[in-house]
Short mmCIF file of C-alpha atoms in Angstrom, two decimals:
data_model
loop_
_atom_site.label_atom_id
_atom_site.label_comp_id
_atom_site.label_asym_id
_atom_site.label_seq_id
_atom_site.Cartn_x
_atom_site.Cartn_y
_atom_site.Cartn_z
CA MET A 1 100.93 34.56 -24.41
CA TYR A 2 100.95 37.66 -22.18
CA MET A 3 102.22 37.40 -18.98
CA GLU A 4 99.97 39.77 -16.12
CA GLN A 5 96.83 38.50 -18.18
CA ILE A 6 97.64 41.90 -20.55
CA ARG A 7 96.15 41.45 -24.33
CA ILE A 8 97.12 43.32 -26.82
CA ASN A 9 94.31 44.96 -28.90
CA ASP A 10 94.37 47.30 -31.92
CA ASP A 11 92.58 50.13 -30.32
CA MET A 12 95.21 50.59 -27.62
CA LEU A 13 97.29 53.38 -27.44
CA TYR A 14 99.91 53.24 -30.53
CA PRO A 15 102.94 55.38 -31.42
CA ASN A 16 102.99 58.06 -33.38
CA PHE A 17 105.92 57.87 -36.39
CA ASP A 18 104.65 60.76 -39.03
CA GLY A 19 107.18 63.85 -39.23
CA LEU A 20 110.60 61.97 -38.40
CA ASP A 21 113.49 64.21 -37.81
CA THR A 22 116.56 62.69 -36.64
CA ARG A 23 118.24 66.23 -35.71
CA THR A 24 116.17 66.30 -32.42
CA LEU A 25 117.70 63.39 -31.28
CA ILE A 26 120.07 64.89 -29.10
CA GLY A 27 120.73 64.43 -25.33
CA GLU A 28 121.77 61.39 -22.96
CA PRO A 29 123.82 59.31 -24.69
CA LEU A 30 121.99 56.37 -26.71
CA HIS A 31 123.72 53.68 -25.66
CA LEU A 32 123.79 54.55 -22.14
CA ALA A 33 120.17 55.51 -22.45
CA LYS A 34 117.21 53.22 -20.73
CA GLY A 35 115.64 51.24 -23.22
CA TYR A 36 113.09 48.56 -23.49
CA MET A 37 114.43 45.08 -24.61
CA SER A 38 112.79 42.48 -27.01
CA VAL A 39 114.61 38.91 -27.17
CA SER A 40 113.69 36.10 -29.72
CA TYR A 41 115.78 33.24 -30.62
CA ASP A 42 115.12 29.97 -32.61
CA SER A 43 117.65 27.07 -33.32
CA GLU A 44 119.85 29.22 -34.95
CA GLY A 45 121.00 32.11 -32.69
CA PHE A 46 119.59 35.06 -30.17
CA TYR A 47 118.58 38.40 -31.72
CA ALA A 48 118.07 41.15 -29.40
CA LEU A 49 117.24 44.87 -29.92
CA ARG A 50 116.97 47.35 -27.14
CA GLY A 51 114.85 50.77 -28.56
CA LYS A 52 112.97 53.42 -27.05
CA ILE A 53 110.45 56.62 -27.86
CA ILE A 54 112.66 59.90 -28.34
CA ASN A 55 110.38 62.86 -29.39
CA ASP A 56 107.59 60.76 -30.24
CA LYS A 57 109.71 58.18 -32.62
CA LEU A 58 111.09 54.88 -32.18
CA VAL A 59 114.71 54.15 -31.86
CA ILE A 60 116.54 51.21 -31.78
CA LEU A 61 119.33 51.81 -29.86
CA ASP A 62 121.42 48.57 -29.97
CA ALA A 63 121.34 45.32 -32.04
CA TYR A 64 122.94 41.93 -30.47
CA TYR A 65 123.11 38.70 -32.26
CA GLU A 66 124.55 35.52 -30.78
CA LYS A 67 125.08 32.04 -31.68
CA ARG A 68 123.33 29.21 -29.83
CA SER A 69 126.19 27.14 -27.41
CA THR A 70 124.16 24.31 -26.67
CA ASP A 71 121.16 22.79 -27.59
CA VAL A 72 119.20 23.22 -24.42
CA PRO A 73 117.32 26.45 -24.15
CA TYR A 74 117.47 27.01 -20.77
CA LEU A 75 121.06 27.32 -20.59
CA ASP A 76 121.28 29.36 -23.50
CA VAL A 77 118.70 31.66 -22.68
CA ILE A 78 120.18 32.44 -18.63
CA SER A 79 123.35 33.20 -20.52
CA PHE A 80 122.38 35.48 -23.09
CA LEU A 81 119.93 37.33 -20.49
CA ARG A 82 122.80 37.55 -18.58
CA SER A 83 124.96 38.78 -21.20
CA TYR A 84 123.26 41.80 -22.75
CA VAL A 85 119.90 42.62 -20.84
CA PRO A 86 119.97 44.57 -17.79
CA THR A 87 117.95 43.36 -14.98
CA ASN A 88 115.99 46.57 -14.44
CA GLU A 89 115.17 46.95 -18.16
CA PRO A 90 111.24 45.81 -19.35
CA MET A 91 111.60 42.94 -21.56
CA ALA A 92 109.52 40.66 -24.00
CA ILE A 93 111.09 37.47 -25.38
CA VAL A 94 109.62 34.49 -28.07
CA GLY A 95 111.31 31.27 -28.64
CA ASN A 96 110.26 29.35 -31.70
CA TYR A 97 108.57 26.91 -30.30
CA LYS A 98 105.51 24.77 -31.71
CA ALA A 99 102.39 27.42 -31.07
CA VAL A 100 98.76 26.19 -31.51
CA MET A 101 96.63 28.35 -33.00
CA LYS A 102 92.90 28.33 -33.52
CA SER A 103 89.99 30.47 -34.35
CA VAL A 104 86.32 29.76 -33.66
CA PHE A 105 83.29 31.19 -34.30
CA ILE A 106 81.27 32.37 -31.15
CA ASP A 107 78.24 34.55 -30.35
CA LEU A 108 79.36 37.40 -28.42
CA ASP A 109 76.93 38.24 -26.51
CA ASN A 110 76.08 34.71 -25.10
CA THR A 111 78.81 32.92 -24.24
CA ASP A 112 81.13 32.65 -21.36
CA VAL A 113 84.64 32.82 -23.01
CA GLU A 114 86.66 31.70 -20.61
CA THR A 115 84.51 29.19 -19.75
CA LEU A 116 84.56 27.83 -22.93
CA VAL A 117 88.68 28.17 -23.39
CA ALA A 118 88.84 26.40 -20.16
CA TRP A 119 86.70 23.32 -21.11
CA ASN A 120 87.48 23.40 -24.75
CA ALA A 121 90.66 24.73 -25.66
CA ASP A 122 92.56 20.99 -25.91
CA THR A 123 89.76 19.90 -28.28
CA PHE A 124 89.94 22.94 -30.37
CA THR A 125 93.23 22.85 -30.58
CA ASN A 126 93.52 18.94 -31.03
CA VAL A 127 96.52 18.13 -28.47
CA PRO A 128 96.89 15.96 -25.49
CA GLU A 129 94.66 17.36 -22.71
CA GLY A 130 96.87 19.51 -19.92
CA THR A 131 99.54 20.03 -22.18
CA TYR A 132 99.50 23.37 -22.83
CA ASP A 133 98.20 26.76 -21.69
CA TYR A 134 96.32 28.95 -23.63
CA GLU A 135 95.53 32.54 -23.86
CA PHE A 136 92.60 34.17 -26.15
CA PHE A 137 91.11 37.05 -27.74
CA THR A 138 88.16 38.18 -29.10
CA ARG A 139 87.22 40.04 -32.61
CA HIS A 140 83.53 41.34 -33.51
CA ILE A 141 82.89 39.97 -37.46
CA PRO A 142 82.04 43.30 -39.17
CA GLY A 143 78.44 43.72 -40.36
CA SER A 144 77.17 41.43 -37.99
CA GLN A 145 74.82 41.88 -34.57
CA ASN A 146 76.99 39.73 -32.28
CA GLU A 147 78.67 37.19 -34.14
CA GLY A 148 82.61 37.14 -33.20
CA LEU A 149 85.76 35.51 -33.58
CA LEU A 150 87.85 33.59 -30.79
CA TYR A 151 91.48 33.17 -31.21
CA ILE A 152 92.99 30.77 -29.27
CA VAL A 153 96.78 30.16 -28.79
CA GLY A 154 98.74 27.69 -26.86
CA LEU A 155 102.13 27.12 -25.95
CA ARG A 156 103.40 23.86 -24.31
CA LYS A 157 103.53 23.80 -20.82
CA ASP A 158 107.17 22.00 -20.72
CA ASP A 159 108.41 24.98 -22.87
CA LEU A 160 106.48 27.90 -21.03
CA TYR A 161 107.99 26.33 -17.68
CA GLU A 162 111.56 26.37 -19.63
CA VAL A 163 111.93 29.81 -20.35
CA SER A 164 110.35 31.22 -17.27
CA SER A 165 112.35 29.39 -15.17
CA ALA A 166 115.81 30.80 -17.44
CA LEU A 167 114.16 34.03 -16.82
CA ASP A 168 113.80 33.44 -13.59
CA VAL A 169 117.23 32.73 -12.89
CA ALA A 170 118.49 35.38 -14.48
CA GLU A 171 116.49 37.83 -12.99
CA SER A 172 114.75 40.02 -15.93
CA ARG A 173 112.05 42.25 -15.59
CA ILE A 174 109.93 40.27 -17.95
CA LYS A 175 106.63 41.74 -18.98
CA ILE A 176 105.49 39.36 -21.85
CA ILE A 177 106.32 36.08 -23.24
CA ASP A 178 104.63 35.70 -26.78
CA TYR A 179 104.34 33.07 -29.30
CA TRP A 180 105.93 32.86 -32.90
CA PRO A 181 105.71 34.48 -35.51
CA ALA A 182 102.99 36.84 -34.49
CA PRO A 183 105.25 39.49 -33.43
CA ALA A 184 106.03 40.53 -36.77
CA LEU A 185 102.83 41.85 -37.76
CA TYR A 186 103.37 44.89 -35.13
CA ILE A 187 106.39 46.26 -37.68
CA TYR A 188 103.23 47.06 -40.20
CA PRO A 189 100.93 49.76 -39.76
CA TYR A 190 97.79 46.86 -40.01
CA ARG A 191 96.82 43.60 -40.01
CA ASN A 192 94.29 42.75 -41.69
CA GLY A 193 93.98 40.41 -45.05
CA VAL A 194 98.10 40.13 -44.29
CA VAL A 195 100.00 36.98 -45.39
CA LEU A 196 103.36 36.56 -43.84
CA GLY A 197 105.39 33.64 -45.40
CA ASN A 198 108.92 32.17 -44.64
CA VAL A 199 111.41 29.88 -46.42
CA GLU A 200 112.84 27.23 -44.12
CA GLU A 201 114.51 24.09 -45.03
CA GLY A 202 113.23 24.35 -48.80
CA ILE A 203 109.40 24.43 -47.39
CA LEU A 204 107.01 27.88 -47.61
CA ASN A 205 105.36 28.73 -44.79
CA LEU A 206 102.17 30.94 -45.20
CA TYR A 207 100.54 32.64 -42.60
CA GLY A 208 97.16 34.39 -42.82
CA TRP A 209 96.16 37.08 -40.21
CA TRP A 210 92.79 39.02 -40.15
CA ASN A 211 92.57 41.72 -37.14
CA GLY A 212 95.73 40.97 -35.54
CA GLY A 213 94.91 37.25 -35.21
CA PHE A 214 95.93 34.80 -37.09
CA ILE A 215 93.44 32.32 -38.68
CA CYS A 216 94.93 29.61 -41.13
CA HIS A 217 98.72 28.30 -41.80
CA LYS A 218 99.42 26.51 -44.99
CA GLN A 219 102.90 24.97 -46.15
CA CYS A 220 103.84 23.99 -49.44
CA ASP A 221 106.90 23.49 -51.75
CA LEU A 222 108.86 25.97 -53.34
CA GLN A 223 106.22 25.27 -56.55
CA ILE A 224 104.76 28.49 -57.74
CA LYS A 225 101.64 26.08 -58.94
CA LEU A 226 101.63 25.44 -54.94
CA ILE A 227 102.50 28.08 -54.13
CA LEU A 228 99.46 29.95 -55.72
CA ASP A 229 97.05 27.58 -54.84
CA ASN A 230 97.42 27.98 -51.43
CA LEU A 231 97.47 32.12 -51.85
CA LYS A 232 93.62 30.97 -53.25
CA GLN A 233 93.08 28.73 -50.01
CA ILE A 234 93.92 32.04 -47.99
CA GLU A 235 92.29 34.19 -49.43
CA GLU A 236 89.01 32.10 -49.38
CA GLU A 237 89.41 32.06 -45.86
CA PHE A 238 90.04 35.81 -45.67
CA TYR A 239 85.99 36.12 -47.87
CA LYS A 240 84.65 34.55 -44.59
CA TYR A 241 85.68 37.63 -43.02
CA GLY A 242 84.83 39.79 -45.13
CA ILE A 243 88.05 40.00 -46.72
CA GLU A 244 87.59 39.79 -50.52
CA GLU A 245 91.45 39.35 -51.38
CA ILE A 246 94.84 39.36 -49.81
CA GLN A 247 95.97 42.64 -48.31
CA SER A 248 99.46 42.08 -48.88
CA LEU A 249 102.35 39.36 -48.97
CA VAL A 250 105.68 39.42 -47.98
CA ILE A 251 108.11 36.59 -47.81
CA TYR A 252 111.09 36.18 -45.79
CA ASN A 253 114.45 34.11 -45.96
CA LYS A 254 114.09 34.71 -49.88
CA GLY A 255 117.87 35.05 -49.88
CA SER A 256 118.02 31.51 -49.25
CA ILE A 257 116.47 30.26 -52.64
CA ASP A 258 119.42 29.37 -55.23
CA ASP A 259 116.77 29.03 -57.73
CA GLU A 260 117.46 32.74 -60.17
CA GLU A 261 114.02 32.01 -61.87
CA LEU A 262 111.89 30.80 -58.72
CA LEU A 263 113.06 34.13 -57.00
CA ILE A 264 111.70 36.61 -59.78
CA ASP A 265 108.53 34.63 -60.03
CA LEU A 266 107.77 34.93 -56.24
CA ASP A 267 109.01 38.86 -56.01
CA ALA A 268 106.66 39.14 -58.73
CA ILE A 269 103.59 37.58 -56.95
CA CYS A 270 104.53 39.26 -54.07
CA GLN A 271 103.98 42.55 -55.96
CA GLU A 272 100.77 41.51 -57.41
CA TYR A 273 99.57 40.73 -53.89
CA GLY A 274 101.36 44.06 -52.95
CA GLU A 275 104.03 44.67 -50.09
CA ILE A 276 103.12 46.13 -47.41
CA GLY A 277 105.47 49.03 -46.17
CA LYS A 278 107.29 48.99 -42.41
CA LEU A 279 106.63 51.85 -39.61
CA PRO A 280 109.28 54.51 -39.96
CA ILE A 281 112.34 53.36 -37.67
CA ILE A 282 115.25 55.29 -36.66
CA TYR A 283 118.42 52.53 -36.21
CA LYS A 284 121.47 54.18 -34.81
CA ASN A 285 124.72 53.17 -33.32
CA GLY A 286 124.96 51.04 -36.71
CA THR A 287 122.12 48.09 -35.71
CA GLU A 288 120.80 48.63 -39.33
CA GLN A 289 123.54 46.39 -40.06
CA LEU A 290 122.66 43.94 -37.70
CA VAL A 291 118.63 43.85 -38.25
CA ARG A 292 118.07 42.63 -42.02
CA ASP A 293 114.10 43.20 -43.24
CA GLU A 294 114.79 39.67 -45.10
CA SER A 295 115.09 38.33 -41.75
CA LEU A 296 112.15 36.96 -39.84
CA PRO A 297 113.66 36.36 -36.40
CA TRP A 298 114.79 40.41 -36.54
CA MET A 299 111.36 41.42 -37.91
CA ILE A 300 110.13 39.39 -34.75
CA THR A 301 112.17 40.56 -32.77
CA LEU A 302 111.75 44.23 -34.05
CA GLY A 303 107.58 43.18 -33.64
CA LEU A 304 107.80 42.67 -30.19
CA LEU A 305 109.41 45.76 -29.25
CA MET A 306 106.40 47.45 -30.65
CA VAL A 307 104.29 45.28 -28.86
CA LEU A 308 106.11 45.66 -25.65
CA ILE A 309 105.51 49.39 -26.04
CA ILE A 310 102.31 49.43 -26.74
CA LEU A 311 101.80 47.19 -23.81
CA LEU A 312 103.52 49.97 -21.33
CA SER A 313 102.02 53.21 -23.20
CA ALA A 314 98.65 51.38 -22.88
CA ARG A 315 99.33 50.63 -18.78
CA LYS A 316 100.43 53.81 -17.87
CA ARG A 317 98.73 56.58 -20.66
CA ILE A 318 102.06 57.86 -20.88
CA ARG A 319 104.69 58.71 -23.62
CA LEU A 320 107.61 55.84 -22.83
CA THR A 321 110.58 58.51 -23.13
#
């Protein structure tokens, strides 16, 4: 959900991180440098990053983690933001709220998309009428004349009200409220034909993405045959959009699995499909010790920082320095 009705598209200005050279990072003390904040939270805790572009390079200046102190997000969000997020820094936030996501084929030339979503979003997503707020964007189907895909994302109004109210009380300079786990895509150089997986409480969730939009979600037990069957189903979905096979598979939180044989098999599956490399990032002040590649919440927080930078650079059309 993008506040100020700003939608993040792949054709927006993207920071250039080529030619990294940490020796050029000199000047003001990094921990005092004004930056851009991203915050994510789940049932376990809060994850936050401060970063900025220095000499055309993304630099992570600070990282924070704090365990949840209550089971009331409203109170915890206020407490965390007041402790760690300056009110003068642009911020993006995402909570592990349930999001409903739906993709619909449409005729781009003959469809009033806003009207279609306004009247049919609840039906498309199969939720009680009037309980969700929605955002959407469209993509053209390659090779077709005017066929496109409409992506619809919804968050419960009660959840949005809770986090928005907390942001107001904390006087945060909020720019984006996003949906879980989409921001994780933005730590990668491309977002087409990618499958993100996450192991949680003995269950594997698999999310398939096409052109930066969610198209399918599969969930299965941690059994290799079931995992392969679900990946095959996702690949069949990709084929509808002109992608012949999964381009990359990344599975987070594998460290929670005790079965060593299963871990070996999962690693082999990821290697077979290909694991996409992340965009280069410079970590300062020991932040790399806290930001773990294995952790989906941290990768979501990192990706959300990317989204915020893309938003502001596209809006201003200048470097964020």
